[in-house]
Tab-separated table of C-alpha atoms in Angstrom:
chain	number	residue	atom	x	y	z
J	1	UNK	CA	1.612	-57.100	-22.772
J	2	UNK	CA	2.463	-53.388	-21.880
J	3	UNK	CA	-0.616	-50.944	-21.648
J	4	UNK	CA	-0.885	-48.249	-24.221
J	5	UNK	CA	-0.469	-45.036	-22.984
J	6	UNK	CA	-4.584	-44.568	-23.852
J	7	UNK	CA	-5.640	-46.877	-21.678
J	8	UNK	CA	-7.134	-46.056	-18.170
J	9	UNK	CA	-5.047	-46.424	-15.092
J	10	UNK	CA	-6.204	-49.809	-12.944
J	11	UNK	CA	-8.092	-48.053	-9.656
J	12	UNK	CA	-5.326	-49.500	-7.598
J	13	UNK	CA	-2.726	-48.183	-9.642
J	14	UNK	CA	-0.390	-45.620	-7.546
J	15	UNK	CA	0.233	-42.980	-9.570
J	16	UNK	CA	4.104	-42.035	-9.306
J	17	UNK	CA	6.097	-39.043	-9.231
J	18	UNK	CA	7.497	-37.412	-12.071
J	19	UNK	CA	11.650	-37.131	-11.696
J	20	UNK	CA	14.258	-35.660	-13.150
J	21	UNK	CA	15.347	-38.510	-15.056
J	22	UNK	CA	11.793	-39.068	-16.563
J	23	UNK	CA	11.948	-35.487	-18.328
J	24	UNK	CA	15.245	-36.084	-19.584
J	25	UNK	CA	14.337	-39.283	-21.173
J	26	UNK	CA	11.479	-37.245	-22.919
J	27	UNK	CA	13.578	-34.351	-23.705
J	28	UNK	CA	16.777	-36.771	-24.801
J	29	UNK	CA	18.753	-34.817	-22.723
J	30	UNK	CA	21.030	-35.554	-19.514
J	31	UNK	CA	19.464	-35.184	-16.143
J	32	UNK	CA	21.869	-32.745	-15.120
J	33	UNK	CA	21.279	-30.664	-17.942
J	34	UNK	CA	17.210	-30.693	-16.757
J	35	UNK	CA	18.364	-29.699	-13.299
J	36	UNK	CA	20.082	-27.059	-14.405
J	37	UNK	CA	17.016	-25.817	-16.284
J	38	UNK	CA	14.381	-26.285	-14.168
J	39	UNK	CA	16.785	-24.890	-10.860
J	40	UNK	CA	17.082	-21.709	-12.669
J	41	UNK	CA	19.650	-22.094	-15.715
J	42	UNK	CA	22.513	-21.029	-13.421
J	43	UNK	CA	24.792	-24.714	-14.034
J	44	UNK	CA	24.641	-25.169	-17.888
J	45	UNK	CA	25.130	-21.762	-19.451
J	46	UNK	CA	25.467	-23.621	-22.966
J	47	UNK	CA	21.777	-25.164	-23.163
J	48	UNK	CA	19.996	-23.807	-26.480
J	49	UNK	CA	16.946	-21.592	-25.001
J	50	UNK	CA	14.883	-23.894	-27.820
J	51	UNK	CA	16.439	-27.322	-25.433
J	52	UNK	CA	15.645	-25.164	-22.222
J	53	UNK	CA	12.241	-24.433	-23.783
J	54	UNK	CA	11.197	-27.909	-24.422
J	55	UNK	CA	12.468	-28.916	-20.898
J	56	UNK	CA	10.207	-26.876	-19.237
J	57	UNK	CA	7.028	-27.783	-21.350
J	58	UNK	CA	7.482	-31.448	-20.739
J	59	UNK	CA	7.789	-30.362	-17.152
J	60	UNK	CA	4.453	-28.395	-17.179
J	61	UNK	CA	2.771	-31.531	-19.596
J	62	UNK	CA	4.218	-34.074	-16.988
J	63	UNK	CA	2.952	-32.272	-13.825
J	64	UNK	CA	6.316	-32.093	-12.450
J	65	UNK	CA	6.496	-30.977	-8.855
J	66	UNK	CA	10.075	-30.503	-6.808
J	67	UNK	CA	10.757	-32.065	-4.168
J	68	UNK	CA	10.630	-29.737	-0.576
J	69	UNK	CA	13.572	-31.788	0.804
J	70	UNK	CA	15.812	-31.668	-2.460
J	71	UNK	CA	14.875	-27.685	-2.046
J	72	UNK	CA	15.694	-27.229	1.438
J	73	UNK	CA	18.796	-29.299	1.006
J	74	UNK	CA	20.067	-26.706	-1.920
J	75	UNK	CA	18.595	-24.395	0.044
J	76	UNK	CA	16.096	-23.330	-2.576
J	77	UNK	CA	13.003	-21.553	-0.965
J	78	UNK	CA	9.688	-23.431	-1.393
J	79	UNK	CA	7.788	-20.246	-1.782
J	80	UNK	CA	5.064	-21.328	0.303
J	81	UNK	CA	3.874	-20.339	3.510
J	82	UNK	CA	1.723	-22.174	5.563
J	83	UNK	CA	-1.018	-20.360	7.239
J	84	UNK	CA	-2.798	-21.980	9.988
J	85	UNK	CA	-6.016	-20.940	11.412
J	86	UNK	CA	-9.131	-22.173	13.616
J	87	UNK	CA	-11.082	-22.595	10.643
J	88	UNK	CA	-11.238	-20.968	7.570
J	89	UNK	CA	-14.589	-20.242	7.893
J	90	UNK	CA	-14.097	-18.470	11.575
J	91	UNK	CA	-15.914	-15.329	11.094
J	92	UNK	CA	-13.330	-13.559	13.162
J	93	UNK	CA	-10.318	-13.629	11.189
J	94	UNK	CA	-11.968	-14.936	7.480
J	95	UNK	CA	-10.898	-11.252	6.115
J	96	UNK	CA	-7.821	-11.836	7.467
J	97	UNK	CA	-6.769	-15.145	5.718
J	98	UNK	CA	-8.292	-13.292	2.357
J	99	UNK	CA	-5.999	-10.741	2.643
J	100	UNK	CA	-3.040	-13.058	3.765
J	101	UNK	CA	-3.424	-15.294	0.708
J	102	UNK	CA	-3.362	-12.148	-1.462
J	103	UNK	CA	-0.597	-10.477	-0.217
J	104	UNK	CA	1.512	-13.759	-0.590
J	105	UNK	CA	0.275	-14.035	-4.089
J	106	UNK	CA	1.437	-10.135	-4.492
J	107	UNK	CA	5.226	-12.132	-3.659
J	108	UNK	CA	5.065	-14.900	-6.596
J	109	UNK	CA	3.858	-17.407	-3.368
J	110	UNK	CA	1.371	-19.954	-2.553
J	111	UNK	CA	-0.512	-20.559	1.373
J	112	UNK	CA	-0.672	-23.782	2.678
J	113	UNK	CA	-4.149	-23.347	4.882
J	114	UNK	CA	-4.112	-25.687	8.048
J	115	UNK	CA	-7.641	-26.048	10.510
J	116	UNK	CA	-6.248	-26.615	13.627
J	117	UNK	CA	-10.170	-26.446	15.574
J	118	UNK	CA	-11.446	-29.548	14.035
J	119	UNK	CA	-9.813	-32.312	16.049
J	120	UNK	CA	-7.447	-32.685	19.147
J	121	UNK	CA	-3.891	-32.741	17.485
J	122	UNK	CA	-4.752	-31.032	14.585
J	123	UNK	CA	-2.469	-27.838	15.647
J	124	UNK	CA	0.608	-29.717	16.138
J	125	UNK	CA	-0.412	-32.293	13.018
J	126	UNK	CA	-0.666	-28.797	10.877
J	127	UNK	CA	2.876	-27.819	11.859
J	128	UNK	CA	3.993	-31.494	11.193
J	129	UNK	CA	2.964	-31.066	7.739
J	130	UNK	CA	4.006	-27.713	6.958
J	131	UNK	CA	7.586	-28.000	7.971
J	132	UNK	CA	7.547	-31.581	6.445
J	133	UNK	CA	6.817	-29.830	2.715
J	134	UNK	CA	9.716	-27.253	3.642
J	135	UNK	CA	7.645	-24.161	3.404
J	136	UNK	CA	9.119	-21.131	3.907
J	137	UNK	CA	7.458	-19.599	7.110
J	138	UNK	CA	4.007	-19.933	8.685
J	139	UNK	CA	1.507	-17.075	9.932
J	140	UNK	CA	-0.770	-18.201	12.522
J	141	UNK	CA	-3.529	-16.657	12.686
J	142	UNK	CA	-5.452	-19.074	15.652
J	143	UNK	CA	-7.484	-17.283	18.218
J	144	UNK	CA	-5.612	-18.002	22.068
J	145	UNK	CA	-9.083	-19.726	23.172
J	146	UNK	CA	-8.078	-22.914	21.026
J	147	UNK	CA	-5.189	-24.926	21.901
J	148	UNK	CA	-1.807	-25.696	19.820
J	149	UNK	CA	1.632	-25.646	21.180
J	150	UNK	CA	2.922	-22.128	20.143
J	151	UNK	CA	6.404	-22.613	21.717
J	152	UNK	CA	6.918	-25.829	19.307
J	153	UNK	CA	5.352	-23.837	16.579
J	154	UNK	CA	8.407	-21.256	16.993
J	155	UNK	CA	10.779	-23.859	18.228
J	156	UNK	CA	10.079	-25.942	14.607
J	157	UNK	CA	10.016	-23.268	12.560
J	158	UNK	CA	11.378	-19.782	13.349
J	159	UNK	CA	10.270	-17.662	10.246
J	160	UNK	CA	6.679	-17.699	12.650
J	161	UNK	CA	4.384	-14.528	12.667
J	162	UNK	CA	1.707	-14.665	14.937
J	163	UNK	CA	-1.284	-12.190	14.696
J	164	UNK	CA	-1.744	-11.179	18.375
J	165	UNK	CA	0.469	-11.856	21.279
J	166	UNK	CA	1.518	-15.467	21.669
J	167	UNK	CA	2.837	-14.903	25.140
J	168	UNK	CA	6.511	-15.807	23.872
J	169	UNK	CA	9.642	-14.082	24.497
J	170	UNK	CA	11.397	-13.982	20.718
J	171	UNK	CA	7.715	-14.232	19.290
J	172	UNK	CA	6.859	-11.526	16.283
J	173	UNK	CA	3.557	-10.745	15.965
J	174	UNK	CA	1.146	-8.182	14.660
J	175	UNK	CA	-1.930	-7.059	16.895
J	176	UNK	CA	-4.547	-4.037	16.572
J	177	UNK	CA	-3.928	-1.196	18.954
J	178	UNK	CA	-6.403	-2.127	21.464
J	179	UNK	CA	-5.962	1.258	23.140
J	180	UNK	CA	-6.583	2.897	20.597
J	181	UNK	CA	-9.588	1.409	19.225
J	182	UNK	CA	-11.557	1.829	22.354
J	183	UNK	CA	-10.824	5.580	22.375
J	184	UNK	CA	-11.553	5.772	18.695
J	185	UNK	CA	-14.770	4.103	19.339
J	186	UNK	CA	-15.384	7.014	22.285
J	187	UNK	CA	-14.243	9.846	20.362
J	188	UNK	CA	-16.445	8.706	17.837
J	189	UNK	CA	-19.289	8.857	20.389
J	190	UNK	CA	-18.690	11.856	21.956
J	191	UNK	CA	-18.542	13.633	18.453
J	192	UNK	CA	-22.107	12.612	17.819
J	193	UNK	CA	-23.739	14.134	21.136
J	194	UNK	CA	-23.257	10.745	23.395
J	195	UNK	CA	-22.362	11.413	26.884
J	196	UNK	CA	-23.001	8.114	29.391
J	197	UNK	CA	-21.064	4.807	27.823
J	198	UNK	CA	-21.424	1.389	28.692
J	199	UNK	CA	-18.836	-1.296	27.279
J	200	UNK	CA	-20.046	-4.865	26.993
J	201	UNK	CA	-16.461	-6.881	26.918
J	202	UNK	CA	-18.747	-10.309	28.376
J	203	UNK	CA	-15.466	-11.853	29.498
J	204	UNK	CA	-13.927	-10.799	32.391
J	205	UNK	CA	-9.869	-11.847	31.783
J	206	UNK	CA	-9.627	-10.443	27.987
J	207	UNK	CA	-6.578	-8.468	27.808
J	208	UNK	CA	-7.611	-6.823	24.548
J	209	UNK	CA	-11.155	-5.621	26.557
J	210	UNK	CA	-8.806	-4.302	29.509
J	211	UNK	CA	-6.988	-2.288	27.042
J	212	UNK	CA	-10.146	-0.986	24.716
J	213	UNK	CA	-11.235	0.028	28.310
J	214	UNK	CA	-8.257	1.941	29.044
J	215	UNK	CA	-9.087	3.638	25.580
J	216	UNK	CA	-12.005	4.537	26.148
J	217	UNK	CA	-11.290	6.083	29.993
J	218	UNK	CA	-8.158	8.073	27.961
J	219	UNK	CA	-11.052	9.396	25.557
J	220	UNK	CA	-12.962	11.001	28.416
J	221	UNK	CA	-10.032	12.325	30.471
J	222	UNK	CA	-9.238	13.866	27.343
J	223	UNK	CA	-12.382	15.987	26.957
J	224	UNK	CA	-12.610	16.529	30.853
J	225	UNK	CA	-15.236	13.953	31.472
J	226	UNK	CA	-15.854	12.250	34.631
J	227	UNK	CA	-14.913	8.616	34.527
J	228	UNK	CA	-18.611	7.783	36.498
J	229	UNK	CA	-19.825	8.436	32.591
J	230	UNK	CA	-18.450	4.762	31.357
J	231	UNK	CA	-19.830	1.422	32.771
J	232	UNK	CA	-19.070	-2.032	31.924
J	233	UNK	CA	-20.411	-5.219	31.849
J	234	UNK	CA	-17.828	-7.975	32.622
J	235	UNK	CA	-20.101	-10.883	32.333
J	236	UNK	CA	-20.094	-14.003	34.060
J	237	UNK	CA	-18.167	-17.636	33.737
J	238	UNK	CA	-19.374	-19.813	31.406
J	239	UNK	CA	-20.708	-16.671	29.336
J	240	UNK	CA	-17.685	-14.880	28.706
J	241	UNK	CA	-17.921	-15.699	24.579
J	242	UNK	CA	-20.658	-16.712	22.072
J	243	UNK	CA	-21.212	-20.573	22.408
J	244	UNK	CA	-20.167	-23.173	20.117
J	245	UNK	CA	-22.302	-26.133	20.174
J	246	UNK	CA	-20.154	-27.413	17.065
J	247	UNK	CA	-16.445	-26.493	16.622
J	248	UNK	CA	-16.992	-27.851	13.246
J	249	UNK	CA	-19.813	-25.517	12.205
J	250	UNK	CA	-18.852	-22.740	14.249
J	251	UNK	CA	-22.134	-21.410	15.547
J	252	UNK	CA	-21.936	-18.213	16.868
J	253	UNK	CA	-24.979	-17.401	19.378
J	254	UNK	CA	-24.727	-15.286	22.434
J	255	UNK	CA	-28.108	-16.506	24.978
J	256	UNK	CA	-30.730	-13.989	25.700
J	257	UNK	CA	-29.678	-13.963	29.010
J	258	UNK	CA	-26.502	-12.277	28.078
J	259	UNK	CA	-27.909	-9.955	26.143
J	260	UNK	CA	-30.270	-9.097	28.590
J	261	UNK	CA	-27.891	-8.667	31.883
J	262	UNK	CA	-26.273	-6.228	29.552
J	263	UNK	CA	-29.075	-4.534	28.441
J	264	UNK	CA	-29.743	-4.551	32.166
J	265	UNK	CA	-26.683	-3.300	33.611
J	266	UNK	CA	-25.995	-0.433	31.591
J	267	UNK	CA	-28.881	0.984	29.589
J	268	UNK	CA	-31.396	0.246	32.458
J	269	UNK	CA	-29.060	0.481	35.132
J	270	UNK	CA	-26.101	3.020	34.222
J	271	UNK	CA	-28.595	4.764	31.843
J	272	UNK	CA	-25.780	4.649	28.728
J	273	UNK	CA	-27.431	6.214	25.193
J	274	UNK	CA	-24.734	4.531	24.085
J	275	UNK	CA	-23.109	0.775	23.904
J	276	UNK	CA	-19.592	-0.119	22.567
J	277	UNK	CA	-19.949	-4.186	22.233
J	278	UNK	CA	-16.751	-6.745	21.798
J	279	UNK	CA	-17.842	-7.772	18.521
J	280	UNK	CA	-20.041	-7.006	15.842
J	281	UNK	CA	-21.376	-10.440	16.703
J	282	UNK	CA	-22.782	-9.317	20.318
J	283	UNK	CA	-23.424	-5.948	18.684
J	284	UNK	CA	-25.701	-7.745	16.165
J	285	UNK	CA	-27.667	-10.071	18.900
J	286	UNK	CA	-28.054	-6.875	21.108
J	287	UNK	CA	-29.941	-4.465	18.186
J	288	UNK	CA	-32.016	-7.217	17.749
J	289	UNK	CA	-32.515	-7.573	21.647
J	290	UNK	CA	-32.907	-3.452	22.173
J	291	UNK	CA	-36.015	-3.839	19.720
J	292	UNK	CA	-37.587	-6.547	21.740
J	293	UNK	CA	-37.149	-4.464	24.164
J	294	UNK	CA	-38.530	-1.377	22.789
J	295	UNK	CA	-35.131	0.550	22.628
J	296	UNK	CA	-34.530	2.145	19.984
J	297	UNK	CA	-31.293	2.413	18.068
J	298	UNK	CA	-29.862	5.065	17.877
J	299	UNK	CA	-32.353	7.756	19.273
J	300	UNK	CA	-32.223	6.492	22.423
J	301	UNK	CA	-28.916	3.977	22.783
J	302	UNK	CA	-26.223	3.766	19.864
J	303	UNK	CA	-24.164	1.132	19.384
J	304	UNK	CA	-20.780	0.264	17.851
J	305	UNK	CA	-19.083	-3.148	17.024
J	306	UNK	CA	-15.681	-4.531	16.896
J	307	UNK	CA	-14.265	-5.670	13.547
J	308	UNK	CA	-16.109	-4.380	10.400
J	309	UNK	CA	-17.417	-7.731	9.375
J	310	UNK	CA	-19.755	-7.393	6.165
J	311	UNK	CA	-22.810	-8.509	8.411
J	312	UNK	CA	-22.603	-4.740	9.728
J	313	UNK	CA	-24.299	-3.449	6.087
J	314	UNK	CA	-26.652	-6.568	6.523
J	315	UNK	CA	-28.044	-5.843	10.274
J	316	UNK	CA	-30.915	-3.267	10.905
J	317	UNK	CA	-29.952	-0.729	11.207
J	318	UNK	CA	-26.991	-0.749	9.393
J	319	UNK	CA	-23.759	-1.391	12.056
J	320	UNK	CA	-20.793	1.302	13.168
J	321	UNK	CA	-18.113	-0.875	13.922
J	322	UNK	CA	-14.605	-0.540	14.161
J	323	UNK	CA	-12.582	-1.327	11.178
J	324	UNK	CA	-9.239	-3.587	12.118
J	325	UNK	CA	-7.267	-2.781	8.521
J	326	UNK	CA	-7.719	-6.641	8.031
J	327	UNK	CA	-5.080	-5.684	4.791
J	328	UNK	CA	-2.542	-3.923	6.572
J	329	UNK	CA	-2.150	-6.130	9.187
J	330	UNK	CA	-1.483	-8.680	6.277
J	331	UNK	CA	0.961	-6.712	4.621
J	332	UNK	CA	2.895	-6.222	7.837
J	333	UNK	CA	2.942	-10.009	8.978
J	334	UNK	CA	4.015	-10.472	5.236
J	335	UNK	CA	6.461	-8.301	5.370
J	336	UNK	CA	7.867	-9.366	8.624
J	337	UNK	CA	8.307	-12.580	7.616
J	338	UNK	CA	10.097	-12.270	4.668
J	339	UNK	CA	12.581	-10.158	6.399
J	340	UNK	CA	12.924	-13.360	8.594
J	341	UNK	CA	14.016	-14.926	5.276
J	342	UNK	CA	16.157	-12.508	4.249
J	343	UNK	CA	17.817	-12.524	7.693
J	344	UNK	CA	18.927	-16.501	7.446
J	345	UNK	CA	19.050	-18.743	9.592
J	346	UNK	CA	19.980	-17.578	13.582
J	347	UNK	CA	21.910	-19.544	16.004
J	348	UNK	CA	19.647	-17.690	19.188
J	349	UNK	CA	16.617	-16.977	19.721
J	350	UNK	CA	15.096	-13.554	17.451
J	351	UNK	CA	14.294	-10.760	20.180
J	352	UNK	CA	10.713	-10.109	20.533
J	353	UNK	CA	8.854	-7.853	18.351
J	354	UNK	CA	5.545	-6.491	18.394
J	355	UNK	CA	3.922	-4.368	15.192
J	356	UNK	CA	0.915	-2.324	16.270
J	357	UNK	CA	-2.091	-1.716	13.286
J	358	UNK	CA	-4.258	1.686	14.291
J	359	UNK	CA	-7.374	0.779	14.217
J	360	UNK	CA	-10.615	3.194	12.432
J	361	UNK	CA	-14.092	4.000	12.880
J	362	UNK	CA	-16.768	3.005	9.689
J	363	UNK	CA	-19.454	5.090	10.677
J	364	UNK	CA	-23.014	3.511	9.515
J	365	UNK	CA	-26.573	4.388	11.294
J	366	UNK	CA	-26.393	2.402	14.419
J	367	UNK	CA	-23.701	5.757	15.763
């Protein structure tokens, strides 16, 4: 005996997908006349807008959903992007997957979120899935410390922006202007009556601390300093970044040694009154270390982070830091890739393209 349509579905009961065919039988209509509706109206110019009405509310009551393959073989766009990232929750770049998702919203899309730091794989299993469901580009967002296959990434799917430089020769990314944020962060300095710097980068091969370094040497050639007046602490292997116990809880502590060899080096030993950090996470830990210390901040040693979190209104006191414009950069890797789209599809390789975001200065009590 058939079940009623009130009864509960049997636990092991696979729910199926709704076709085509199943909204026409509703609709007593053909199922070309339903693919012509629901693909945009383009085929059956004749269909009654009360018929093409009542298609598309059995669609929406049936929890219709297209198929990514019958899209990408019409070559219908999916309109959405994936967006992979370490984790979602990664303090570093959780503005910037806010601001993604909006931006694509701003477009009539959807993101597809993949964690790629929560198991061996995951990266290329992300990917996998996201080109699978035909989306129509991917941003990834995933810090160069964690692994994933960026070559394949591009290789798979070519509509790829990556925030920072993959190291790929037709890559298009977006990065901050590292130059420029280390001389913003010195100009900013030397405007308040700071004279001897000291720049904590911790690990001694980041390319984005060379550069801030260059910055900030460019800020004091530029007002006729002498270059003696910045030191910096490169730090030492195995303490280059914050440790994470726990990839899947992502805890963020820098050791008191750390903070103390910098503390060491350039307060005590260069005699900065004033400290630009690599993040506002070191910046944090090291205003709480200066007060164990009995240094006070800022009348004797100011200090300025690296990325605006909201922890910077939260710390004591109160955190200058430099602002990345999070929400530009979004609405530049958005914008890139939907001139990918627009483009087509290539038969080489895209030439490489880089799109620089100025960085500014938020000014709070800490500088």
């Amino acid at each position: 005996m058939p079940r009623s349509s009130n009864s509960p579905a049997r636990p092991t009961e696979k729910r199926k997908s709704v076709r085509l065919v199943d909204i026409a039988r509703k609709a007593g209509v053909s199922v070309s006349v339903v693919g012509n509706v629901i693909n945009g109206g383009r085929g059956n110019s004749r269909v009654a807008q009360v018929t093409a009405d009542r298609i598309l509310e059995l669609a929406k009551q049936l929890n219709y959903r297209p198929s990514p393959t019958a899209q990408q073989l019409r070559g219908k766009r999916s309109n959405v992007f994936g967006l992979l990232v370490a984790s979602a929750g990664d303090p570093l770049t959780s503005y910037l997957v806010e601001h993604l998702d909006e931006e694509v919203v701003k477009h009539g899309c959807q993101t597809l979120i993949g964690n790629t730091a929560v198991a061996p794989g995951r990266f290329e299993a992300c990917v996998d899935e996201m080109t699978a469901r035909g989306v129509d580009g991917i941003f990834c967002i995933v810090h160069s410390i964690f692994p994933g296959d960026r070559a394949q990434l591009l290789a798979r799917c070519p509509n790829t922006v990556f925030y920072c430089d993959p190291g790929l020769a037709d890559a298009t990314f977006v990065e901050v202007d590292q130059i420029a944020a280390g001389r913003a962060a010195a100009e900013h300095l030397f405007a308040s009556g700071r004279h001897r710097l000291g720049f904590a980068v911790l690990d001694p091969a980041s390319a984005a601390g060379k550069k801030r370094v260059e910055g900030i040497k460019a800020a004091l050639a530029g007002q006729g300093r002498n270059p003696e007046d910045l030191a910096v602490c490169k730090g030492a292997p195995g303490a280059s970044e914050p440790a994470r116990p726990d990839e899947r809880s992502m805890d963020w502590h820098t050791p008191e040694e750390v903070l103390d060899r910098i503390i060491d080096e350039l307060v005590i030993g260069h005699r900065a009154d004033a400290i630009i950090a690599h993040n506002d996470f070191i910046a944090s830990a090291l205003l709480k270390q200066l007060r164990k210390r009995g240094v006070q901040v800022p009348s004797e040693v100011a200090v300025v982070g690296y990325l605006n979190h909201y922890l910077c209104e939260y710390v004591d006191p109160p955190l200058t830091s430099i602002d990345l414009r999070h929400h530009q950069t979004a609405k530049a890797m958005v914008q890139a890739v939907q001139a990918m789209i627009d483009e087509g599809s290539i038969d080489s390789p895209r030439e490489r393209r880089a799109l620089s975001i100025e960085p500014r200065v938020i000014s709070r009590a800490s500088a």
